[in-house]
mmCIF file of C-alpha atoms in Angstrom:
data_model
loop_
_atom_site.group_PDB
_atom_site.id
_atom_site.type_symbol
_atom_site.label_atom_id
_atom_site.label_comp_id
_atom_site.label_asym_id
_atom_site.label_seq_id
_atom_site.Cartn_x
_atom_site.Cartn_y
_atom_site.Cartn_z
ATOM 1 C CA MET A 1 145.998 -5.399 181.415
ATOM 2 C CA PRO A 2 145.672 -5.452 177.620
ATOM 3 C CA ILE A 3 147.296 -2.752 175.476
ATOM 4 C CA THR A 4 144.775 -0.015 174.790
ATOM 5 C CA ARG A 5 144.932 1.978 171.541
ATOM 6 C CA ILE A 6 143.612 5.531 171.852
ATOM 7 C CA ALA A 7 142.758 7.732 168.861
ATOM 8 C CA ALA A 8 142.672 11.475 169.602
ATOM 9 C CA CYS A 9 141.000 13.499 166.842
ATOM 10 C CA HIS A 10 142.758 16.859 166.343
ATOM 11 C CA VAL A 11 140.084 18.244 164.044
ATOM 12 C CA ALA A 12 137.916 21.233 163.232
ATOM 13 C CA PRO A 13 134.136 21.055 163.181
ATOM 14 C CA VAL A 14 132.121 22.179 160.185
ATOM 15 C CA PHE A 15 131.669 25.416 162.041
ATOM 16 C CA LEU A 16 128.170 25.876 163.477
ATOM 17 C CA SER A 17 126.697 22.975 161.524
ATOM 18 C CA ALA A 18 125.600 20.142 163.800
ATOM 19 C CA ARG A 19 124.560 17.855 160.924
ATOM 20 C CA LYS A 20 127.738 18.221 158.885
ATOM 21 C CA THR A 21 130.010 18.015 161.946
ATOM 22 C CA THR A 22 128.225 14.849 163.039
ATOM 23 C CA GLU A 23 128.792 13.341 159.591
ATOM 24 C CA LYS A 24 132.482 14.254 159.853
ATOM 25 C CA ALA A 25 132.684 12.710 163.345
ATOM 26 C CA VAL A 26 131.139 9.457 162.120
ATOM 27 C CA LYS A 27 133.708 9.230 159.300
ATOM 28 C CA LEU A 28 136.533 9.829 161.788
ATOM 29 C CA ILE A 29 135.200 7.083 164.084
ATOM 30 C CA HIS A 30 135.213 4.588 161.226
ATOM 31 C CA GLU A 31 138.696 5.711 160.143
ATOM 32 C CA ALA A 32 140.117 5.338 163.654
ATOM 33 C CA ALA A 33 138.439 1.949 164.077
ATOM 34 C CA LYS A 34 140.024 0.801 160.809
ATOM 35 C CA HIS A 35 143.379 1.460 162.474
ATOM 36 C CA LYS A 36 142.330 -0.660 165.453
ATOM 37 C CA ALA A 37 141.542 2.116 167.935
ATOM 38 C CA ASN A 38 139.712 0.994 171.072
ATOM 39 C CA VAL A 39 138.865 4.473 172.368
ATOM 40 C CA ILE A 40 138.205 7.519 170.130
ATOM 41 C CA VAL A 41 138.326 11.040 171.556
ATOM 42 C CA PHE A 42 136.983 14.366 170.230
ATOM 43 C CA PRO A 43 137.756 17.939 171.350
ATOM 44 C CA GLU A 44 135.699 20.246 173.577
ATOM 45 C CA THR A 45 132.239 21.039 172.141
ATOM 46 C CA TYR A 46 133.219 19.538 168.804
ATOM 47 C CA ILE A 47 129.553 19.635 167.811
ATOM 48 C CA PRO A 48 128.788 22.289 166.607
ATOM 49 C CA ALA A 49 131.683 24.630 167.584
ATOM 50 C CA PHE A 50 133.481 26.396 170.406
ATOM 51 C CA PRO A 51 132.161 30.004 170.816
ATOM 52 C CA ILE A 52 135.539 31.708 170.569
ATOM 53 C CA TRP A 53 133.838 34.866 169.345
ATOM 54 C CA SER A 54 132.847 35.733 172.914
ATOM 55 C CA SER A 55 136.528 36.346 173.788
ATOM 56 C CA LEU A 56 137.115 38.834 170.962
ATOM 57 C CA ARG A 57 133.826 40.439 169.901
ATOM 58 C CA PRO A 58 131.703 42.779 172.043
ATOM 59 C CA PRO A 59 128.682 40.957 173.533
ATOM 60 C CA SER A 60 126.401 43.464 171.853
ATOM 61 C CA GLU A 61 127.585 42.224 168.446
ATOM 62 C CA ASN A 62 127.165 38.519 169.231
ATOM 63 C CA HIS A 63 123.401 38.044 169.342
ATOM 64 C CA ASP A 64 123.232 36.463 165.883
ATOM 65 C CA LEU A 65 126.110 34.096 166.616
ATOM 66 C CA PHE A 66 124.528 33.057 169.905
ATOM 67 C CA GLN A 67 121.238 32.401 168.148
ATOM 68 C CA ARG A 68 123.073 30.208 165.599
ATOM 69 C CA MET A 69 124.825 28.424 168.475
ATOM 70 C CA VAL A 70 121.450 27.672 170.070
ATOM 71 C CA HIS A 71 119.965 26.368 166.836
ATOM 72 C CA GLU A 72 122.995 24.152 166.139
ATOM 73 C CA SER A 73 123.502 22.836 169.691
ATOM 74 C CA ILE A 74 122.096 19.353 170.141
ATOM 75 C CA TYR A 75 119.897 17.382 172.495
ATOM 76 C CA ILE A 76 121.214 14.414 174.449
ATOM 77 C CA ASP A 77 118.458 12.336 172.822
ATOM 78 C CA GLY A 78 118.704 13.974 169.398
ATOM 79 C CA ASP A 79 119.554 12.577 165.973
ATOM 80 C CA GLU A 80 123.191 13.599 166.176
ATOM 81 C CA ILE A 81 123.880 11.658 169.375
ATOM 82 C CA HIS A 82 122.018 8.666 167.982
ATOM 83 C CA ALA A 83 124.279 8.748 164.902
ATOM 84 C CA ILE A 84 127.436 8.836 167.074
ATOM 85 C CA ARG A 85 126.102 5.993 169.246
ATOM 86 C CA ALA A 86 125.371 3.932 166.153
ATOM 87 C CA ALA A 87 128.919 4.503 164.872
ATOM 88 C CA ALA A 88 130.391 3.452 168.246
ATOM 89 C CA LYS A 89 128.305 0.261 168.176
ATOM 90 C CA ALA A 90 129.141 -0.517 164.550
ATOM 91 C CA THR A 91 132.893 -0.130 165.131
ATOM 92 C CA LYS A 92 132.943 -1.649 168.652
ATOM 93 C CA THR A 93 134.736 1.417 170.001
ATOM 94 C CA VAL A 94 134.347 3.655 173.056
ATOM 95 C CA VAL A 95 133.756 7.292 172.017
ATOM 96 C CA SER A 96 134.329 10.424 174.085
ATOM 97 C CA LEU A 97 132.452 13.318 172.459
ATOM 98 C CA GLY A 98 132.383 17.003 173.355
ATOM 99 C CA PHE A 99 129.238 18.887 172.350
ATOM 100 C CA SER A 100 127.152 21.940 173.132
ATOM 101 C CA GLU A 101 124.020 20.563 174.742
ATOM 102 C CA LYS A 102 120.571 22.093 174.301
ATOM 103 C CA SER A 103 118.070 21.687 177.140
ATOM 104 C CA HIS A 104 114.445 20.667 176.736
ATOM 105 C CA PHE A 105 113.251 23.046 179.465
ATOM 106 C CA SER A 106 114.509 26.286 177.894
ATOM 107 C CA THR A 107 114.902 27.900 174.487
ATOM 108 C CA ALA A 108 118.403 29.209 175.263
ATOM 109 C CA THR A 109 119.986 27.320 178.159
ATOM 110 C CA LEU A 110 123.048 25.476 176.883
ATOM 111 C CA TYR A 111 125.660 23.281 178.576
ATOM 112 C CA ASN A 112 129.247 22.502 177.669
ATOM 113 C CA SER A 113 128.916 18.716 177.749
ATOM 114 C CA ASN A 114 130.792 15.501 177.146
ATOM 115 C CA LEU A 115 129.516 11.986 176.540
ATOM 116 C CA MET A 116 131.301 8.697 177.046
ATOM 117 C CA ILE A 117 129.627 6.149 174.770
ATOM 118 C CA SER A 118 130.336 2.441 175.063
ATOM 119 C CA ASP A 119 131.059 0.016 172.254
ATOM 120 C CA ASN A 120 127.561 -1.448 172.654
ATOM 121 C CA ASP A 121 125.748 1.868 172.163
ATOM 122 C CA ASN A 122 125.150 2.768 175.828
ATOM 123 C CA VAL A 123 125.698 6.277 177.186
ATOM 124 C CA LEU A 124 128.007 5.645 180.093
ATOM 125 C CA VAL A 125 128.869 9.099 181.400
ATOM 126 C CA HIS A 126 127.005 12.327 180.626
ATOM 127 C CA HIS A 127 129.008 15.203 182.037
ATOM 128 C CA ARG A 128 128.165 18.913 181.995
ATOM 129 C CA LYS A 129 131.100 21.267 182.608
ATOM 130 C CA LEU A 130 130.917 22.331 186.238
ATOM 131 C CA MET A 131 131.663 25.976 185.568
ATOM 132 C CA PRO A 132 132.113 27.750 182.221
ATOM 133 C CA THR A 133 135.402 29.649 182.200
ATOM 134 C CA PHE A 134 135.670 33.434 181.734
ATOM 135 C CA PHE A 135 133.916 34.450 178.485
ATOM 136 C CA GLU A 136 132.295 30.991 178.144
ATOM 137 C CA LYS A 137 129.667 32.167 180.653
ATOM 138 C CA LEU A 138 128.130 34.212 177.833
ATOM 139 C CA THR A 139 127.161 30.931 176.153
ATOM 140 C CA TRP A 140 126.878 28.139 178.693
ATOM 141 C CA SER A 141 125.255 27.591 182.072
ATOM 142 C CA PRO A 142 127.040 25.834 184.968
ATOM 143 C CA GLY A 143 126.659 22.057 185.022
ATOM 144 C CA ASP A 144 126.592 19.721 188.000
ATOM 145 C CA GLY A 145 128.471 16.791 189.507
ATOM 146 C CA HIS A 146 126.376 14.081 187.870
ATOM 147 C CA GLY A 147 129.057 13.277 185.328
ATOM 148 C CA LEU A 148 131.979 12.918 187.731
ATOM 149 C CA HIS A 149 132.169 9.194 187.047
ATOM 150 C CA VAL A 150 135.013 6.970 185.866
ATOM 151 C CA TYR A 151 133.965 4.405 183.291
ATOM 152 C CA GLN A 152 135.347 0.932 184.010
ATOM 153 C CA SER A 153 135.721 -0.154 180.407
ATOM 154 C CA PRO A 154 137.356 -3.302 178.965
ATOM 155 C CA TYR A 155 140.208 -0.954 178.003
ATOM 156 C CA GLY A 156 140.826 0.538 181.457
ATOM 157 C CA LYS A 157 139.213 2.939 183.866
ATOM 158 C CA ILE A 158 138.530 6.117 181.887
ATOM 159 C CA GLY A 159 137.776 9.562 183.296
ATOM 160 C CA GLN A 160 137.198 12.860 181.516
ATOM 161 C CA LEU A 161 137.211 16.582 182.361
ATOM 162 C CA ILE A 162 136.612 19.551 180.077
ATOM 163 C CA CYS A 163 139.245 22.273 179.600
ATOM 164 C CA GLY A 164 139.453 24.489 182.732
ATOM 165 C CA GLU A 165 138.039 21.715 184.932
ATOM 166 C CA ASN A 166 141.539 20.265 184.721
ATOM 167 C CA THR A 167 142.590 23.187 186.923
ATOM 168 C CA ASN A 168 140.074 22.158 189.589
ATOM 169 C CA PRO A 169 141.913 19.929 192.127
ATOM 170 C CA LEU A 170 138.711 18.670 193.723
ATOM 171 C CA ALA A 171 137.172 17.561 190.419
ATOM 172 C CA ARG A 172 140.406 15.837 189.524
ATOM 173 C CA TYR A 173 140.668 14.159 192.928
ATOM 174 C CA ALA A 174 137.087 12.873 192.524
ATOM 175 C CA LEU A 175 138.235 10.967 189.422
ATOM 176 C CA MET A 176 141.508 9.798 190.969
ATOM 177 C CA ALA A 177 139.562 8.322 193.872
ATOM 178 C CA GLN A 178 137.707 6.066 191.438
ATOM 179 C CA GLY A 179 140.919 4.390 190.223
ATOM 180 C CA GLU A 180 141.303 6.368 186.989
ATOM 181 C CA GLN A 181 143.917 4.911 184.609
ATOM 182 C CA ILE A 182 143.241 7.009 181.496
ATOM 183 C CA HIS A 183 142.424 10.683 181.868
ATOM 184 C CA ILE A 184 140.900 12.513 178.904
ATOM 185 C CA SER A 185 141.136 16.299 178.835
ATOM 186 C CA SER A 186 139.389 18.136 175.990
ATOM 187 C CA TRP A 187 140.243 21.643 174.829
ATOM 188 C CA PRO A 188 139.333 24.350 172.288
ATOM 189 C CA ALA A 189 141.646 25.203 169.407
ATOM 190 C CA ILE A 190 142.607 28.600 170.846
ATOM 191 C CA TRP A 191 141.746 30.566 173.969
ATOM 192 C CA PRO A 192 142.775 34.204 173.413
ATOM 193 C CA THR A 193 142.949 36.587 176.338
ATOM 194 C CA HIS A 194 144.340 39.636 174.503
ATOM 195 C CA VAL A 195 144.384 41.082 171.041
ATOM 196 C CA PRO A 196 148.035 40.588 169.941
ATOM 197 C CA ALA A 197 150.402 43.513 170.099
ATOM 198 C CA GLY A 198 150.701 45.315 166.779
ATOM 199 C CA ALA A 199 147.032 45.021 165.888
ATOM 200 C CA THR A 200 145.057 48.205 165.432
ATOM 201 C CA VAL A 201 141.736 49.021 167.039
ATOM 202 C CA GLY A 202 139.048 51.585 166.293
ATOM 203 C CA GLY A 203 138.509 53.820 163.309
ATOM 204 C CA GLY A 204 141.646 55.809 164.081
ATOM 205 C CA GLY A 205 143.881 52.806 163.590
ATOM 206 C CA LYS A 206 145.521 53.104 167.023
ATOM 207 C CA GLU A 207 148.081 50.372 167.538
ATOM 208 C CA ILE A 208 147.906 48.195 170.640
ATOM 209 C CA PRO A 209 151.191 48.515 172.557
ATOM 210 C CA SER A 210 153.484 45.570 173.150
ATOM 211 C CA GLY A 211 154.600 44.440 176.569
ATOM 212 C CA GLY A 212 154.172 41.525 178.981
ATOM 213 C CA ARG A 213 150.819 42.835 180.159
ATOM 214 C CA MET A 214 149.363 42.128 176.732
ATOM 215 C CA THR A 215 150.978 38.714 176.289
ATOM 216 C CA ASN A 216 148.429 36.215 175.067
ATOM 217 C CA TYR A 217 147.550 32.922 176.750
ATOM 218 C CA ASP A 218 149.971 30.150 175.841
ATOM 219 C CA ASN A 219 147.555 27.324 175.106
ATOM 220 C CA LEU A 220 150.172 24.689 174.469
ATOM 221 C CA ALA A 221 152.119 25.314 177.691
ATOM 222 C CA ALA A 222 149.089 25.796 179.918
ATOM 223 C CA ASN A 223 147.329 22.651 178.745
ATOM 224 C CA HIS A 224 150.520 20.607 179.009
ATOM 225 C CA ILE A 225 151.202 21.785 182.569
ATOM 226 C CA ARG A 226 147.697 20.983 183.813
ATOM 227 C CA ALA A 227 147.483 17.605 182.119
ATOM 228 C CA ALA A 228 150.959 16.552 183.216
ATOM 229 C CA CYS A 229 150.202 17.566 186.795
ATOM 230 C CA HIS A 230 147.122 15.337 186.818
ATOM 231 C CA CYS A 231 148.943 12.373 185.277
ATOM 232 C CA PHE A 232 151.757 12.663 187.824
ATOM 233 C CA GLU A 233 149.356 12.894 190.778
ATOM 234 C CA ALA A 234 146.931 10.206 189.558
ATOM 235 C CA LYS A 235 149.647 7.952 188.092
ATOM 236 C CA CYS A 236 147.496 7.628 184.969
ATOM 237 C CA PHE A 237 147.940 8.134 181.238
ATOM 238 C CA GLY A 238 146.781 11.426 179.768
ATOM 239 C CA VAL A 239 144.911 12.051 176.516
ATOM 240 C CA VAL A 240 145.047 15.746 175.640
ATOM 241 C CA CYS A 241 142.629 16.340 172.756
ATOM 242 C CA ALA A 242 142.284 19.851 171.295
ATOM 243 C CA GLY A 243 140.323 21.289 168.456
ATOM 244 C CA TYR A 244 141.714 22.826 165.277
ATOM 245 C CA LEU A 245 140.917 26.333 164.010
ATOM 246 C CA ASP A 246 140.331 26.441 160.265
ATOM 247 C CA ARG A 247 139.691 29.247 157.795
ATOM 248 C CA GLN A 248 135.918 28.671 157.749
ATOM 249 C CA ALA A 249 135.736 29.330 161.491
ATOM 250 C CA ILE A 250 137.762 32.543 161.187
ATOM 251 C CA GLU A 251 135.526 33.807 158.357
ATOM 252 C CA THR A 252 132.353 33.009 160.318
ATOM 253 C CA ILE A 253 133.555 34.626 163.508
ATOM 254 C CA THR A 254 134.636 37.856 161.814
ATOM 255 C CA ALA A 255 131.714 38.229 159.414
ATOM 256 C CA GLY A 256 129.777 41.466 159.848
ATOM 257 C CA LEU A 257 132.303 43.216 162.108
ATOM 258 C CA MET A 258 132.834 46.910 161.378
ATOM 259 C CA ASP A 259 136.536 46.530 162.158
ATOM 260 C CA ALA A 260 137.426 42.871 161.672
ATOM 261 C CA GLY A 261 141.202 43.365 161.414
ATOM 262 C CA PRO A 262 142.130 43.022 165.104
ATOM 263 C CA VAL A 263 139.875 39.997 165.544
ATOM 264 C CA ILE A 264 141.335 38.270 162.483
ATOM 265 C CA LYS A 265 144.839 38.978 163.774
ATOM 266 C CA ALA A 266 143.951 37.610 167.214
ATOM 267 C CA LEU A 267 142.487 34.424 165.731
ATOM 268 C CA GLU A 268 145.418 33.874 163.395
ATOM 269 C CA GLU A 269 148.164 34.644 165.915
ATOM 270 C CA SER A 270 146.775 33.125 169.110
ATOM 271 C CA SER A 271 148.640 30.107 170.428
ATOM 272 C CA GLN A 272 147.191 26.958 168.886
ATOM 273 C CA ALA A 273 146.405 24.139 171.287
ATOM 274 C CA ALA A 274 147.884 20.697 170.601
ATOM 275 C CA THR A 275 146.801 17.091 170.848
ATOM 276 C CA PHE A 276 149.223 14.667 172.540
ATOM 277 C CA PHE A 277 149.621 11.877 175.096
ATOM 278 C CA LEU A 278 151.324 11.745 178.526
ATOM 279 C CA ASP A 279 152.590 8.814 180.560
ATOM 280 C CA PRO A 280 151.824 8.259 184.291
ATOM 281 C CA SER A 281 154.778 10.475 185.260
ATOM 282 C CA GLY A 282 153.526 13.363 183.127
ATOM 283 C CA VAL A 283 156.131 12.894 180.392
ATOM 284 C CA LEU A 284 155.211 13.168 176.697
ATOM 285 C CA PHE A 285 154.287 9.668 175.487
ATOM 286 C CA PRO A 286 155.231 8.318 172.015
ATOM 287 C CA ALA A 287 152.412 8.622 169.495
ATOM 288 C CA PHE A 288 151.874 8.190 165.758
ATOM 289 C CA THR A 289 149.652 9.019 162.845
ATOM 290 C CA ALA A 290 148.462 6.386 160.358
ATOM 291 C CA SER A 291 147.975 6.750 156.640
ATOM 292 C CA GLU A 292 144.323 6.488 155.762
ATOM 293 C CA GLU A 293 145.152 4.554 152.593
ATOM 294 C CA THR A 294 148.001 2.277 153.604
ATOM 295 C CA GLY A 295 147.914 2.312 157.409
ATOM 296 C CA GLU A 296 151.613 3.177 157.486
ATOM 297 C CA GLN A 297 152.562 4.678 160.857
ATOM 298 C CA GLN A 298 154.610 7.830 161.346
ATOM 299 C CA HIS A 299 155.941 8.878 164.735
ATOM 300 C CA ARG A 300 154.582 12.208 165.965
ATOM 301 C CA ASP A 301 154.954 13.822 169.377
ATOM 302 C CA LEU A 302 151.836 15.932 168.863
ATOM 303 C CA LEU A 303 149.441 17.448 166.364
ATOM 304 C CA GLN A 304 149.041 21.225 166.433
ATOM 305 C CA LEU A 305 149.017 23.077 163.113
ATOM 306 C CA GLU A 306 147.209 20.465 161.035
ATOM 307 C CA GLU A 307 144.176 18.254 161.280
ATOM 308 C CA GLY A 308 144.548 14.531 161.869
ATOM 309 C CA ILE A 309 144.146 11.606 164.208
ATOM 310 C CA LEU A 310 146.920 10.885 166.693
ATOM 311 C CA TYR A 311 147.252 7.334 168.074
ATOM 312 C CA ALA A 312 149.004 5.841 171.083
ATOM 313 C CA ASP A 313 149.225 2.333 172.547
ATOM 314 C CA LEU A 314 148.945 2.392 176.334
ATOM 315 C CA ASP A 315 150.166 -0.384 178.633
ATOM 316 C CA LEU A 316 148.042 0.209 181.728
ATOM 317 C CA ASP A 317 150.359 -1.887 183.916
ATOM 318 C CA LYS A 318 152.599 1.183 183.770
ATOM 319 C CA CYS A 319 150.121 2.888 186.108
ATOM 320 C CA ILE A 320 151.158 0.617 188.998
ATOM 321 C CA GLU A 321 154.737 1.470 189.881
ATOM 322 C CA GLY A 322 154.166 5.133 190.571
ATOM 323 C CA LYS A 323 151.515 4.243 193.149
ATOM 324 C CA GLN A 324 154.297 2.742 195.249
ATOM 325 C CA TYR A 325 155.738 6.227 195.658
ATOM 326 C CA HIS A 326 152.690 8.481 195.853
ATOM 327 C CA ASP A 327 149.214 7.004 195.905
ATOM 328 C CA VAL A 328 147.367 10.210 196.763
ATOM 329 C CA VAL A 329 144.012 8.428 197.196
ATOM 330 C CA GLY A 330 145.432 5.449 199.111
ATOM 331 C CA GLY A 331 148.730 4.798 200.824
ATOM 332 C CA TYR A 332 149.902 8.415 200.511
ATOM 333 C CA GLN A 333 146.659 9.944 201.814
ATOM 334 C CA ARG A 334 145.425 10.652 205.317
ATOM 335 C CA LEU A 335 141.792 9.622 205.092
ATOM 336 C CA ASP A 336 141.355 10.399 208.800
ATOM 337 C CA VAL A 337 142.391 14.006 208.169
ATOM 338 C CA PHE A 338 140.901 14.888 204.765
ATOM 339 C CA GLN A 339 137.445 14.040 203.439
ATOM 340 C CA LEU A 340 135.860 15.016 200.122
ATOM 341 C CA GLN A 341 132.101 14.858 199.535
ATOM 342 C CA VAL A 342 130.837 15.000 195.932
ATOM 343 C CA ASN A 343 127.204 15.635 195.027
ATOM 344 C CA ARG A 344 126.450 13.712 191.818
ATOM 345 C CA THR A 345 122.766 14.667 191.604
ATOM 346 C CA ARG A 346 121.540 15.766 188.203
ATOM 347 C CA LEU A 347 120.093 19.228 188.810
ATOM 348 C CA GLU A 348 116.821 20.261 187.173
ATOM 349 C CA PRO A 349 115.039 23.671 187.311
ATOM 350 C CA VAL A 350 111.941 22.201 188.973
ATOM 351 C CA VAL A 351 110.894 18.984 190.738
ATOM 352 C CA PHE A 352 107.250 18.040 190.342
ATOM 353 C CA THR A 353 105.564 15.682 192.813
ATOM 354 C CA GLU A 354 102.166 14.046 192.610
ATOM 355 C CA THR A 355 100.303 12.955 195.776
ATOM 356 C CA PHE A 356 97.802 10.138 195.373
ATOM 357 C CA GLN A 357 94.968 9.239 197.710
ATOM 358 C CA SER A 358 94.713 5.697 199.002
ATOM 359 C CA LYS A 359 91.507 5.009 197.080
ATOM 360 C CA GLY A 360 91.747 4.414 193.357
ATOM 361 C CA THR A 361 94.025 6.634 191.328
ATOM 362 C CA GLU A 362 92.436 9.984 192.083
ATOM 363 C CA THR A 363 94.783 12.772 193.105
ATOM 364 C CA GLU A 364 94.147 15.246 195.890
ATOM 365 C CA ASP A 365 93.354 17.934 193.315
ATOM 366 C CA GLU A 366 90.430 15.846 192.146
#
């Protein structure tokens, strides 16, 4: 197999602006291609944003933000996707893009989606997150199994799951069983589960007590554990691509709150997710950044507290040896004992049928 260069974009969107974020994504695609990337990866719902406000603000205060999210979410056949497809074609790269997808059949049904776009402009895999996680249900509807495909690209067999789907062993097994060699997992910048200890809440300024019960979610550790587990089981390389939380996002999320202090503290102190690579045994894989001006490479294990593009060169022959030990979809599986059935039908809210008579083109209604 040839060496495959992956570019993972650890970047912030232009928060809740589909047009400006698309423009930023196109620039990043061209920059990564200049440094000879074959596959370019973006974080979860990079266009137009991840709705982190739903984890920290009361739902009754989020109507305006949800309305903005609806307006800035994008159609699968919209201008933004066409621009990304054109950039992929122009640079001869494969692009994995997370975006909030707007549906044509409803004014407010959204999906947490990911597209795999080929280097000749084709949409190869259109995946909708199977189940939004926790507070994400306030924004997105459940997807379906239509996107549980592995793309057999010139650069290897590439699969992709979104955030919490990487905790779903059946979804992961569905990709393993298609010979996955490169697994992309996309993540938000932060995923707070508690307001940090020491913050104050309410008009009385009552301090939230410390203690293990209020410990926040460790994004870096949790994402690493899940991704490494998949790589070890699938004997594939892992691309862990997370978003970056910038000041503009914090200001937008906290605007208009009567008591913004605890939310600001939670946003600023929550564990930041990282972007990194893993080898087929689940071990951190050597990566590098490249100077935009000179192309000079600098070794980096990960990107976390700064924006940038992280690169790695993958030798897919390294996916072979581990299969000698544990090929969980082949020689180390009991296919006579276990069976998995996956429904990859694209689900729609209604199916219309037309019945035609044998004579002419008149319908029964006529």
